[in-house]
Short mmCIF file of C-alpha atoms in Angstrom, two decimals:
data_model
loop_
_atom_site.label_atom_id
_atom_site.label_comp_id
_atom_site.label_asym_id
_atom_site.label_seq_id
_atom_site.Cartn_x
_atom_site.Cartn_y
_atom_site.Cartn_z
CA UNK K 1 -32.77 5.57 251.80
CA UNK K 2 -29.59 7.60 250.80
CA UNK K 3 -29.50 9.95 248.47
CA UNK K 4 -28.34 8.47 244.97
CA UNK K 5 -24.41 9.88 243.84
CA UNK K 6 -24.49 12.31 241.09
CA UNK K 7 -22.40 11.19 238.78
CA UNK K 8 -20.40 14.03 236.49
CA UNK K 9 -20.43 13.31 232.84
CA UNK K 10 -19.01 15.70 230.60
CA UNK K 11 -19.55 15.21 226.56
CA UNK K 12 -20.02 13.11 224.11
CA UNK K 13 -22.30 15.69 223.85
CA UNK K 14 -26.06 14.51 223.28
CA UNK K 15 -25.61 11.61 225.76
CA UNK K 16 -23.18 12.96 228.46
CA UNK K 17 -25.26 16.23 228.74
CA UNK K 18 -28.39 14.16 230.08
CA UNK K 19 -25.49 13.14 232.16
CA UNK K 20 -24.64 16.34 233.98
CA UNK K 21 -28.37 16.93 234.33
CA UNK K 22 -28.45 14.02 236.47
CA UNK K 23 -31.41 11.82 236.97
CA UNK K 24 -33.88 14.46 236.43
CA UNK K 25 -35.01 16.91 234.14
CA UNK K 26 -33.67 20.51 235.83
CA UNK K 27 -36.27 22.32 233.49
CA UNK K 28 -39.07 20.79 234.86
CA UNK K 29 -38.10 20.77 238.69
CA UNK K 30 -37.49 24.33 238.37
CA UNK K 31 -40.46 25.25 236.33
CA UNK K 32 -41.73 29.10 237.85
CA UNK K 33 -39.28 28.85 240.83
CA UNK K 34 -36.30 29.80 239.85
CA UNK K 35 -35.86 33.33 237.88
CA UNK K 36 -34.05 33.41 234.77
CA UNK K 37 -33.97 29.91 233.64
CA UNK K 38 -36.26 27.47 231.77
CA UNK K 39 -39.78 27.71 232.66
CA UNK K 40 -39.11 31.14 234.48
CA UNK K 41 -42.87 33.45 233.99
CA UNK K 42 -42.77 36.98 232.82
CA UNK K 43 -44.65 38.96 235.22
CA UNK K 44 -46.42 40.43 231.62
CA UNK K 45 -48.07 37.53 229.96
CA UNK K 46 -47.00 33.83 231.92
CA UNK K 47 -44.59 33.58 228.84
CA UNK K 48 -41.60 30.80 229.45
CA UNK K 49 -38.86 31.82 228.07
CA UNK K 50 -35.69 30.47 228.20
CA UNK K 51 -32.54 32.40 229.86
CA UNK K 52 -29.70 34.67 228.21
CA UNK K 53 -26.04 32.36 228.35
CA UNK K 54 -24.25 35.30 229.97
CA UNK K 55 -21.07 36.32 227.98
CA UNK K 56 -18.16 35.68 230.40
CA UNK K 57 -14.51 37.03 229.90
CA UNK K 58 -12.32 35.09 227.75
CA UNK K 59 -15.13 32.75 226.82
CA UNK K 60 -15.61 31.39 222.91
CA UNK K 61 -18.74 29.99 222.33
CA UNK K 62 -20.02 27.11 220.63
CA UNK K 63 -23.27 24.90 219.68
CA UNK K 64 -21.14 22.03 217.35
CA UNK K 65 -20.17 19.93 220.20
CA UNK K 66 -16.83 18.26 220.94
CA UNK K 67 -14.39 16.76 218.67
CA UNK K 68 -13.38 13.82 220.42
CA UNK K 69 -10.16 11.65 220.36
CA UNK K 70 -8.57 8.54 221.77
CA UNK K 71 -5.44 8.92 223.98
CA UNK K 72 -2.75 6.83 224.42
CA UNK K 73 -5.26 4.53 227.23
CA UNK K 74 -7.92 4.04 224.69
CA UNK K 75 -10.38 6.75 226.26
CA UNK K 76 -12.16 8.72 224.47
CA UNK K 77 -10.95 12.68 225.08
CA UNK K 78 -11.99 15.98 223.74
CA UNK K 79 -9.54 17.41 221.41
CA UNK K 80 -11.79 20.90 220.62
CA UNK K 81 -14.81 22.07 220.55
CA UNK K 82 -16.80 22.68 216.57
CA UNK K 83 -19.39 25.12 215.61
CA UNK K 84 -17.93 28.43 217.34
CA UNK K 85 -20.62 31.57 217.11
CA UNK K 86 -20.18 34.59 217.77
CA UNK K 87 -23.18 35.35 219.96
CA UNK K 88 -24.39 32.08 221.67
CA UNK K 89 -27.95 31.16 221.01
CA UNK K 90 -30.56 31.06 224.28
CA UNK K 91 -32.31 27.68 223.14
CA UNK K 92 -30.58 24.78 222.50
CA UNK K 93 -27.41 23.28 223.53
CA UNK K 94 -24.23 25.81 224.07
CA UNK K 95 -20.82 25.21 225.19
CA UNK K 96 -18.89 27.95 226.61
CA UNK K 97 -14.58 27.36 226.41
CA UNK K 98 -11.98 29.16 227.92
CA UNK K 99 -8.05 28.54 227.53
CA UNK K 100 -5.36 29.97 229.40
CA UNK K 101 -2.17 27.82 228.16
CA UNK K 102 -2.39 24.19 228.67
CA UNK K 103 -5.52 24.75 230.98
CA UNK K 104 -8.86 24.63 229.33
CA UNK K 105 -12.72 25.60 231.65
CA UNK K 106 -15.43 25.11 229.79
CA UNK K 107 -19.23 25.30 230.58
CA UNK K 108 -23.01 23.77 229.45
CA UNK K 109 -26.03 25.33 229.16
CA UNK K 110 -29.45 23.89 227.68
CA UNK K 111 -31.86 26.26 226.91
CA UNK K 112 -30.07 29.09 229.16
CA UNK K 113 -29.67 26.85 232.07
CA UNK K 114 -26.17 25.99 233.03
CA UNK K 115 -25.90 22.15 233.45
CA UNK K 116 -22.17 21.84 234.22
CA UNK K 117 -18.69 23.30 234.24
CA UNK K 118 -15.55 21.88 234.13
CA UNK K 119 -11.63 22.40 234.17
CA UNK K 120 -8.44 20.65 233.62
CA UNK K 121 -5.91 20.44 231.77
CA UNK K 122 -4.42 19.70 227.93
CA UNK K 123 -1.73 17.39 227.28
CA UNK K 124 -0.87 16.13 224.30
CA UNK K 125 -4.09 18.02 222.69
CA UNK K 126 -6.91 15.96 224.47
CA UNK K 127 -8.68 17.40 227.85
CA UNK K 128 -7.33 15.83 231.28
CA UNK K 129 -10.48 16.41 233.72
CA UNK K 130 -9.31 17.65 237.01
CA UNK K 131 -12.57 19.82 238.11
CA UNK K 132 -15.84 19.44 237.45
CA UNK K 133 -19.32 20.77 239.17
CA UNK K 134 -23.04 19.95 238.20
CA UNK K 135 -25.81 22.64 238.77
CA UNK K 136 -29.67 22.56 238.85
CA UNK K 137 -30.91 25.58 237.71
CA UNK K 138 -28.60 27.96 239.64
CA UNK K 139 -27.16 25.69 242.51
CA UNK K 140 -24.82 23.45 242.75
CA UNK K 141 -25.46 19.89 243.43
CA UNK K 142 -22.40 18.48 243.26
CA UNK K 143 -18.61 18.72 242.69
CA UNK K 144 -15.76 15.64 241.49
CA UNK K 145 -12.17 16.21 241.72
CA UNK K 146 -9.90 14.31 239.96
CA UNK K 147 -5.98 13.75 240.50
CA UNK K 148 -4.29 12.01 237.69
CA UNK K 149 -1.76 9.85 239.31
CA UNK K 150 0.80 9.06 236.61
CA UNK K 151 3.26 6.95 237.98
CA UNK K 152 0.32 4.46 239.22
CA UNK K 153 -2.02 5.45 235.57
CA UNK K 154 -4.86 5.50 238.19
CA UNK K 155 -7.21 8.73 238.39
CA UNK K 156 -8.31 9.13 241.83
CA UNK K 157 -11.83 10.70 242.12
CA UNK K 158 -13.64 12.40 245.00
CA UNK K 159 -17.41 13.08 244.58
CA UNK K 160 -19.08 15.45 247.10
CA UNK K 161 -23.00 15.37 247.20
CA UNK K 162 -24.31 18.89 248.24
CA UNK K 163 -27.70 20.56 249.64
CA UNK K 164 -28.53 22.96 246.77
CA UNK K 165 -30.79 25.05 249.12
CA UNK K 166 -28.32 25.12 252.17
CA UNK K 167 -24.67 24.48 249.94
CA UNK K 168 -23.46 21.88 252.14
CA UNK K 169 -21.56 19.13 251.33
CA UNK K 170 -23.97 15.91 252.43
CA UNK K 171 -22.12 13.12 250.66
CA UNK K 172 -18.58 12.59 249.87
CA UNK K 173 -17.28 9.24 248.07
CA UNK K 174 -13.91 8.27 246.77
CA UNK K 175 -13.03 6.33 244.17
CA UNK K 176 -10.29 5.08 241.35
CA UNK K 177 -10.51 5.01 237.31
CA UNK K 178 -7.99 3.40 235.58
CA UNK K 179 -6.49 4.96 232.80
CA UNK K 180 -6.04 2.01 230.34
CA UNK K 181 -10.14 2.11 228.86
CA UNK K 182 -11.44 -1.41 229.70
CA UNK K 183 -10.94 -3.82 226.70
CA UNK K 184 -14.21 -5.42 226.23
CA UNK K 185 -17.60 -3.29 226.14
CA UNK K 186 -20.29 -3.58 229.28
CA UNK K 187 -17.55 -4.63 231.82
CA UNK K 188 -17.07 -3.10 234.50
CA UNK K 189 -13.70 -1.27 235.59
CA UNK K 190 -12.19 -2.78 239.12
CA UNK K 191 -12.21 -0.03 241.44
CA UNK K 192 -10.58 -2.21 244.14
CA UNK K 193 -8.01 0.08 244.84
CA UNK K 194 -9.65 2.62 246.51
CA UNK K 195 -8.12 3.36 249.89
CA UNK K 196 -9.46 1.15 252.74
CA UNK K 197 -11.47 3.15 255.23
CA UNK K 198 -12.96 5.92 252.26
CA UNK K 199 -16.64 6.19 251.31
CA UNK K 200 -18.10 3.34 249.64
CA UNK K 201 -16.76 2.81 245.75
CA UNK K 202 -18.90 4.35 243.01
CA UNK K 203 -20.46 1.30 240.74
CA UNK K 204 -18.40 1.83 237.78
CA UNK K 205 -20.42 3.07 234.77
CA UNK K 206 -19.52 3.39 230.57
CA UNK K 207 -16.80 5.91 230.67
CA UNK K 208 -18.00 9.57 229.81
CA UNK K 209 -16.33 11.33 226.91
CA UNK K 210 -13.68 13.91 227.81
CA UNK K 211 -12.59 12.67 231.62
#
């Protein structure tokens, strides 16, 4: 059987976290094999303790969560992030933001493991998602890229599936979002228009918060 997509959610933050875990629990997979994160043993007592959020250049740092907005499509966006600190906390939930202009990166950790990163762009104060990549523990598993096609108000999404022990690329599957948010809740977007001959369409899900 093929491997199920990973699907990239970004915030709304509680739910679209478990999101960019995936469909399991990265603490627990990674329990005493991987160095540094959650469930990592100290070679002194066997005591778990979670990993540092490393302080990265240009980074604020915050453990409030998104504020999140409607655009002009009726999708939910994030418009900032609340609860900046000056030092960000190893346990719990901590989002790392970076702007540079209109372009805004911003990254998750839980516990000191990163679950996700993610980059695009601001217009009109609410984040455009144009990059995003999903970890487990400290690999990536995989990667979305998103083109907003204007003229068409389609955003065209390619998901790439990869090998976190070798890094390579083992599933790649196109798809397209519309912008307009679908009118009535638990129906599903068409995706129809994805180009003839691509990868098989994602299932449309509920719309994560900030794409």
């Amino acid at each position: 059987m093929s491997r199920p997509i990973v699907r990239l959610g970004v915030l709304a933050l509680a739910v679209v976290v478990c999101g960019v875990a995936c469909s399991s629990d990265p603490a627990k997979e990674n329990k005493g094999s991987v160095p540094g994160t959650v469930g990592a043993q100290t070679a002194a007592g066997g005591d778990a303790r979670p990993a540092k959020v490393p302080i990265l250049a240009g980074y604020v740092y915050y453990i409030g969560g998104p504020l999140l907005k409607k655009d002009a499509y009726g999708r939910d966006r994030i418009a900032k992030f609340m609860g900046e600190v000056a030092q960000p906390p190893a346990r719990g939930m901590v989002i790392g933001a970076k702007r540079d202009g209109d372009r805004l990166e911003y990254r998750v950790w839980a516990n000191g493991t990163p679950l996700g990163m993610y980059r695009g762009v601001m217009k009109d104060g609410l984040f455009w998602r144009e990059y995003a990549e999903t970890f487990r523990g400290d690999k990536t598993i995989a990667r979305e890229f998103s083109v907003n096609d204007e003229a068409a108000q389609l955003m065209r999404v390619k998901v790439e599936d990869v090998d976190p022990a070798t890094g390579e690329t083992i599933r790649v599957t196109e798809s397209t979002k519309k912008f307009k948010a679908p009118e009535l809740p638990g129906i599903p977007e068409d995706d129809s228009s994805a180009a003839p001959g691509k990868a098989e369409t994602v299932p449309a899900a509920p719309a994560p918060a900030g794409q």
